[in-house]
Short mmCIF file of C-alpha atoms in Angstrom, two decimals:
data_model
loop_
_atom_site.label_atom_id
_atom_site.label_comp_id
_atom_site.label_asym_id
_atom_site.label_seq_id
_atom_site.Cartn_x
_atom_site.Cartn_y
_atom_site.Cartn_z
CA MET A 1 -137.72 25.88 33.09
CA ILE A 2 -139.75 23.90 30.97
CA THR A 3 -138.67 26.18 27.54
CA ALA A 4 -135.06 24.84 28.43
CA PHE A 5 -135.98 21.14 28.70
CA PHE A 6 -137.59 21.18 25.32
CA ILE A 7 -134.90 23.14 23.66
CA SER A 8 -131.92 20.76 25.32
CA GLY A 9 -134.27 17.77 24.24
CA GLY A 10 -134.46 19.20 20.83
CA ILE A 11 -130.60 19.71 20.30
CA LEU A 12 -129.99 16.42 22.00
CA LEU A 13 -132.35 15.05 19.53
CA LEU A 14 -130.88 16.70 16.61
CA ALA A 15 -126.66 15.44 17.64
CA GLN A 16 -128.34 12.08 17.74
CA ILE A 17 -130.10 12.65 13.86
CA ILE A 18 -126.96 14.31 13.20
CA HIS A 19 -124.87 11.16 14.39
CA TYR A 20 -126.98 8.60 12.74
CA PHE A 21 -126.68 9.76 9.13
CA GLN A 22 -122.92 9.80 9.92
CA THR A 23 -122.30 6.53 10.87
CA ASP A 24 -125.59 4.66 8.84
CA SER A 25 -126.42 6.77 5.89
CA GLY A 26 -126.01 3.47 3.85
CA GLN A 27 -128.38 2.06 5.53
CA TYR A 28 -130.98 5.01 5.61
CA TRP A 29 -130.49 5.03 1.73
CA GLN A 30 -131.04 1.01 1.61
CA TYR A 31 -134.41 1.80 3.49
CA VAL A 32 -135.15 4.60 1.28
CA GLY A 33 -134.94 2.48 -2.11
CA GLN A 34 -137.01 -0.39 -0.20
CA HIS A 35 -139.78 1.83 -0.03
CA ILE A 36 -139.47 3.55 -2.66
CA LEU A 37 -139.35 0.57 -5.01
CA MET A 38 -142.12 -1.52 -2.92
CA SER A 39 -144.25 1.62 -3.68
CA ALA A 40 -143.87 1.79 -7.04
CA SER A 41 -144.25 -2.04 -8.03
CA THR A 42 -147.49 -1.62 -6.25
CA LEU A 43 -148.51 1.40 -7.92
CA VAL A 44 -147.66 -0.16 -11.60
CA ILE A 45 -149.74 -3.59 -10.38
CA ALA A 46 -152.36 -1.42 -9.56
CA MET A 47 -152.94 0.35 -12.56
CA VAL A 48 -152.75 -2.31 -14.36
CA ILE A 49 -155.57 -3.51 -12.47
CA ALA A 50 -157.54 -0.63 -12.01
CA LEU A 51 -157.39 1.50 -15.32
CA PRO A 52 -158.80 -0.89 -17.49
CA LEU A 53 -161.44 -2.03 -14.92
CA GLY A 54 -162.15 1.89 -14.98
CA TYR A 55 -162.35 2.27 -18.65
CA LEU A 56 -164.98 -0.98 -18.71
CA GLY A 57 -166.85 0.45 -15.26
CA SER A 58 -167.53 3.71 -17.39
CA ARG A 59 -169.11 1.52 -20.29
CA VAL A 60 -170.61 -1.18 -18.36
CA LYS A 61 -172.81 0.03 -15.54
CA PRO A 62 -172.70 -3.68 -13.56
CA VAL A 63 -169.08 -3.22 -13.66
CA ALA A 64 -169.35 0.09 -12.39
CA SER A 65 -171.64 -0.94 -9.76
CA PHE A 66 -169.19 -3.54 -8.81
CA CYS A 67 -165.96 -1.20 -8.19
CA THR A 68 -167.92 1.15 -6.08
CA ALA A 69 -169.24 -1.71 -3.75
CA PHE A 70 -165.42 -3.12 -3.98
CA ALA A 71 -163.74 0.18 -3.51
CA GLN A 72 -165.97 0.74 -0.40
CA VAL A 73 -165.49 -2.44 0.96
CA LEU A 74 -161.66 -1.92 0.74
CA ARG A 75 -161.54 1.58 1.99
CA ILE A 76 -163.45 0.84 5.69
CA ILE A 77 -160.84 -2.19 5.78
CA PRO A 78 -157.25 -0.54 7.94
CA SER A 79 -154.45 -1.18 6.47
CA LEU A 80 -152.84 -3.05 9.15
CA ALA A 81 -155.90 -5.11 9.29
CA LEU A 82 -155.35 -6.00 5.75
CA LEU A 83 -151.71 -7.32 6.23
CA PHE A 84 -152.48 -9.68 9.09
CA LEU A 85 -155.25 -11.29 7.55
CA LEU A 86 -153.06 -12.10 4.68
CA ILE A 87 -150.20 -13.47 7.02
CA PRO A 88 -152.40 -17.37 7.37
CA PHE A 89 -152.23 -17.51 3.95
CA ILE A 90 -149.06 -16.68 1.97
CA GLY A 91 -147.03 -15.89 5.21
CA THR A 92 -144.85 -12.20 5.50
CA GLY A 93 -142.20 -10.80 3.53
CA VAL A 94 -142.80 -8.60 0.36
CA VAL A 95 -145.43 -10.80 -1.36
CA PRO A 96 -148.22 -10.59 0.68
CA ALA A 97 -147.21 -6.56 1.46
CA LEU A 98 -147.66 -6.08 -2.18
CA ILE A 99 -150.79 -7.56 -2.28
CA ALA A 100 -152.21 -5.57 0.61
CA LEU A 101 -151.19 -2.23 -0.83
CA VAL A 102 -152.21 -2.80 -4.24
CA ALA A 103 -155.50 -3.74 -2.64
CA LEU A 104 -155.65 -0.06 -1.06
CA ALA A 105 -154.39 1.74 -3.96
CA LEU A 106 -157.22 0.16 -6.53
CA PRO A 107 -159.91 2.45 -5.06
CA PRO A 108 -158.87 5.93 -5.72
CA LEU A 109 -157.87 4.13 -9.34
CA MET A 110 -160.82 2.90 -10.51
CA ILE A 111 -163.54 5.40 -9.12
CA ASN A 112 -161.32 8.25 -10.53
CA THR A 113 -161.00 6.85 -13.67
CA ILE A 114 -164.75 5.62 -14.16
CA LEU A 115 -165.29 9.54 -13.00
CA GLY A 116 -162.91 10.78 -15.88
CA PHE A 117 -164.10 8.74 -18.54
CA ASN A 118 -167.81 9.53 -17.69
CA GLU A 119 -167.36 13.70 -17.34
CA VAL A 120 -166.23 13.51 -21.08
CA SER A 121 -168.56 15.80 -22.89
CA PRO A 122 -170.87 14.03 -25.44
CA THR A 123 -170.01 16.96 -27.59
CA TYR A 124 -166.35 16.45 -28.06
CA LYS A 125 -167.25 12.90 -29.26
CA GLU A 126 -169.96 13.91 -31.73
CA VAL A 127 -167.02 16.33 -32.88
CA GLY A 128 -165.30 13.20 -33.75
CA LEU A 129 -167.19 11.03 -35.07
CA ALA A 130 -168.01 14.10 -37.69
CA LEU A 131 -164.61 14.42 -38.28
CA GLY A 132 -164.33 10.44 -39.31
CA MET A 133 -162.69 8.91 -36.76
CA ASP A 134 -163.70 5.47 -35.39
CA ARG A 135 -163.92 3.96 -31.86
CA ARG A 136 -160.29 3.36 -31.04
CA GLN A 137 -159.68 7.25 -32.77
CA LEU A 138 -162.47 8.42 -30.13
CA ARG A 139 -161.12 6.79 -27.32
CA ARG A 140 -156.79 7.72 -28.26
CA GLN A 141 -157.64 11.40 -29.41
CA ILE A 142 -160.40 12.63 -27.34
CA GLU A 143 -161.48 10.31 -24.12
CA ILE A 144 -158.13 9.55 -23.07
CA PRO A 145 -156.86 12.90 -23.38
CA LEU A 146 -159.73 14.60 -21.48
CA ALA A 147 -159.64 11.93 -18.94
CA MET A 148 -156.29 12.13 -17.81
CA PRO A 149 -156.51 14.75 -15.37
CA TYR A 150 -158.94 12.90 -13.90
CA ILE A 151 -156.63 9.50 -13.92
CA LEU A 152 -153.82 11.21 -12.90
CA ASN A 153 -155.51 12.83 -9.93
CA GLY A 154 -156.72 8.81 -8.85
CA ILE A 155 -152.69 7.87 -9.31
CA LYS A 156 -151.67 10.49 -6.86
CA LEU A 157 -154.48 9.57 -4.48
CA ALA A 158 -153.45 6.10 -4.60
CA LEU A 159 -149.38 6.37 -4.39
CA VAL A 160 -149.98 9.10 -1.23
CA GLU A 161 -151.57 6.16 0.21
CA ILE A 162 -149.32 3.71 -0.95
CA ILE A 163 -146.44 5.52 0.62
CA ALA A 164 -147.80 5.79 4.17
CA SER A 165 -149.48 2.57 4.12
CA ALA A 166 -145.72 1.10 2.92
CA THR A 167 -144.50 2.02 6.56
CA LEU A 168 -146.56 -0.78 8.40
CA ALA A 169 -145.18 -3.09 5.93
CA THR A 170 -142.47 -3.42 8.08
CA TYR A 171 -144.55 -5.26 10.70
CA ILE A 172 -144.73 -8.11 8.24
CA GLY A 173 -140.79 -8.61 7.04
CA ALA A 174 -140.95 -6.25 3.79
CA GLY A 175 -138.32 -3.43 4.76
CA GLY A 176 -138.62 0.18 3.88
CA LEU A 177 -138.65 3.24 6.26
CA GLY A 178 -141.20 1.78 8.64
CA THR A 179 -138.31 -0.58 9.81
CA LEU A 180 -136.97 2.93 11.06
CA ILE A 181 -139.77 4.17 12.87
CA PHE A 182 -140.67 0.20 14.49
CA ILE A 183 -136.57 0.26 15.98
CA GLY A 184 -137.00 4.00 16.91
CA LEU A 185 -140.42 2.76 19.18
CA GLY A 186 -139.08 -0.68 20.11
CA LEU A 187 -135.69 1.04 21.51
CA TYR A 188 -137.86 4.30 22.98
CA ASP A 189 -135.07 6.11 20.67
CA MET A 190 -137.29 8.87 19.02
CA SER A 191 -134.33 9.91 16.63
CA TYR A 192 -135.21 6.79 14.70
CA VAL A 193 -138.59 7.55 14.70
CA VAL A 194 -138.40 10.97 13.34
CA ILE A 195 -136.14 10.23 10.65
CA GLY A 196 -138.20 7.69 9.58
CA GLY A 197 -141.54 9.83 9.91
CA VAL A 198 -140.11 13.08 8.05
CA SER A 199 -138.76 10.73 5.25
CA VAL A 200 -142.04 9.40 4.49
CA ALA A 201 -143.54 12.52 4.51
CA LEU A 202 -141.15 14.11 2.35
CA ILE A 203 -141.15 11.09 -0.24
CA SER A 204 -145.66 11.51 0.17
CA LEU A 205 -145.45 15.66 -0.48
CA LEU A 206 -142.55 15.14 -3.24
CA ALA A 207 -145.01 12.93 -4.95
CA MET A 208 -148.50 14.99 -4.61
CA LEU A 209 -146.36 18.16 -5.75
CA GLY A 210 -145.31 16.37 -8.55
CA PHE A 211 -148.84 14.82 -9.67
CA ASP A 212 -150.08 18.00 -8.99
CA PHE A 213 -148.07 19.96 -11.67
CA LEU A 214 -148.67 17.00 -14.18
CA ILE A 215 -152.36 17.47 -13.41
CA ARG A 216 -152.10 20.83 -14.32
CA ARG A 217 -149.64 21.00 -17.00
CA VAL A 218 -152.51 18.34 -18.87
CA GLN A 219 -155.53 20.35 -17.98
CA ARG A 220 -153.38 23.12 -19.63
CA ASN A 221 -153.00 21.22 -22.80
CA GLY A 222 -156.39 19.81 -22.88
CA GLN A 223 -158.27 23.16 -22.76
CA ASP A 224 -156.03 24.46 -25.72
CA LYS A 225 -156.18 21.46 -27.44
CA TYR A 226 -160.00 21.11 -26.66
CA SER A 227 -161.58 24.55 -26.87
CA ILE A 228 -164.99 24.88 -28.68
#
């Protein structure tokens, strides 16, 4: 009896999902586009801020201490709370969502950038200096390539955080796949919730797998090029 109930419910849910894509596929892809655009824009802005700060933090201890403390503070603030805190100051829409998402993306980017440059062995730098490299050449040809796996891992963590948290941006009118989830919750229609939730999970998974593949490639190239 219970099994039959769940099977019939699953069939009905699947039929509703199929019907949605048959009638509103254009709207769905609009939400997907909004979500990806907001996530990509957030990541670019966060990288422009965090990567130089992370590199500076690997050179100057007070900057590293500031970045670490700032990252710890941001990590204890829930995503939704940060979104609502911005409303009295800059209203609703895409801009406050971007600001909140950028703030959430900064910790993994800064910390992993600092870690990456700090993990570069002094031996490689000494070899570079012995070959006559100046500071710029050392940074471009040795430090950045060897730190890149850590930096890419930070970008991966930040992007997954952004994609997941961008769902909540619907609360302040920023659009995206979160719209489907909140429509479904408001109408008690699980088909919308499933479509939105599974889509966000798939985008996050694809982003994570893509960066994992890229990190492995960079690590192999680094091992081949800088093996001593």
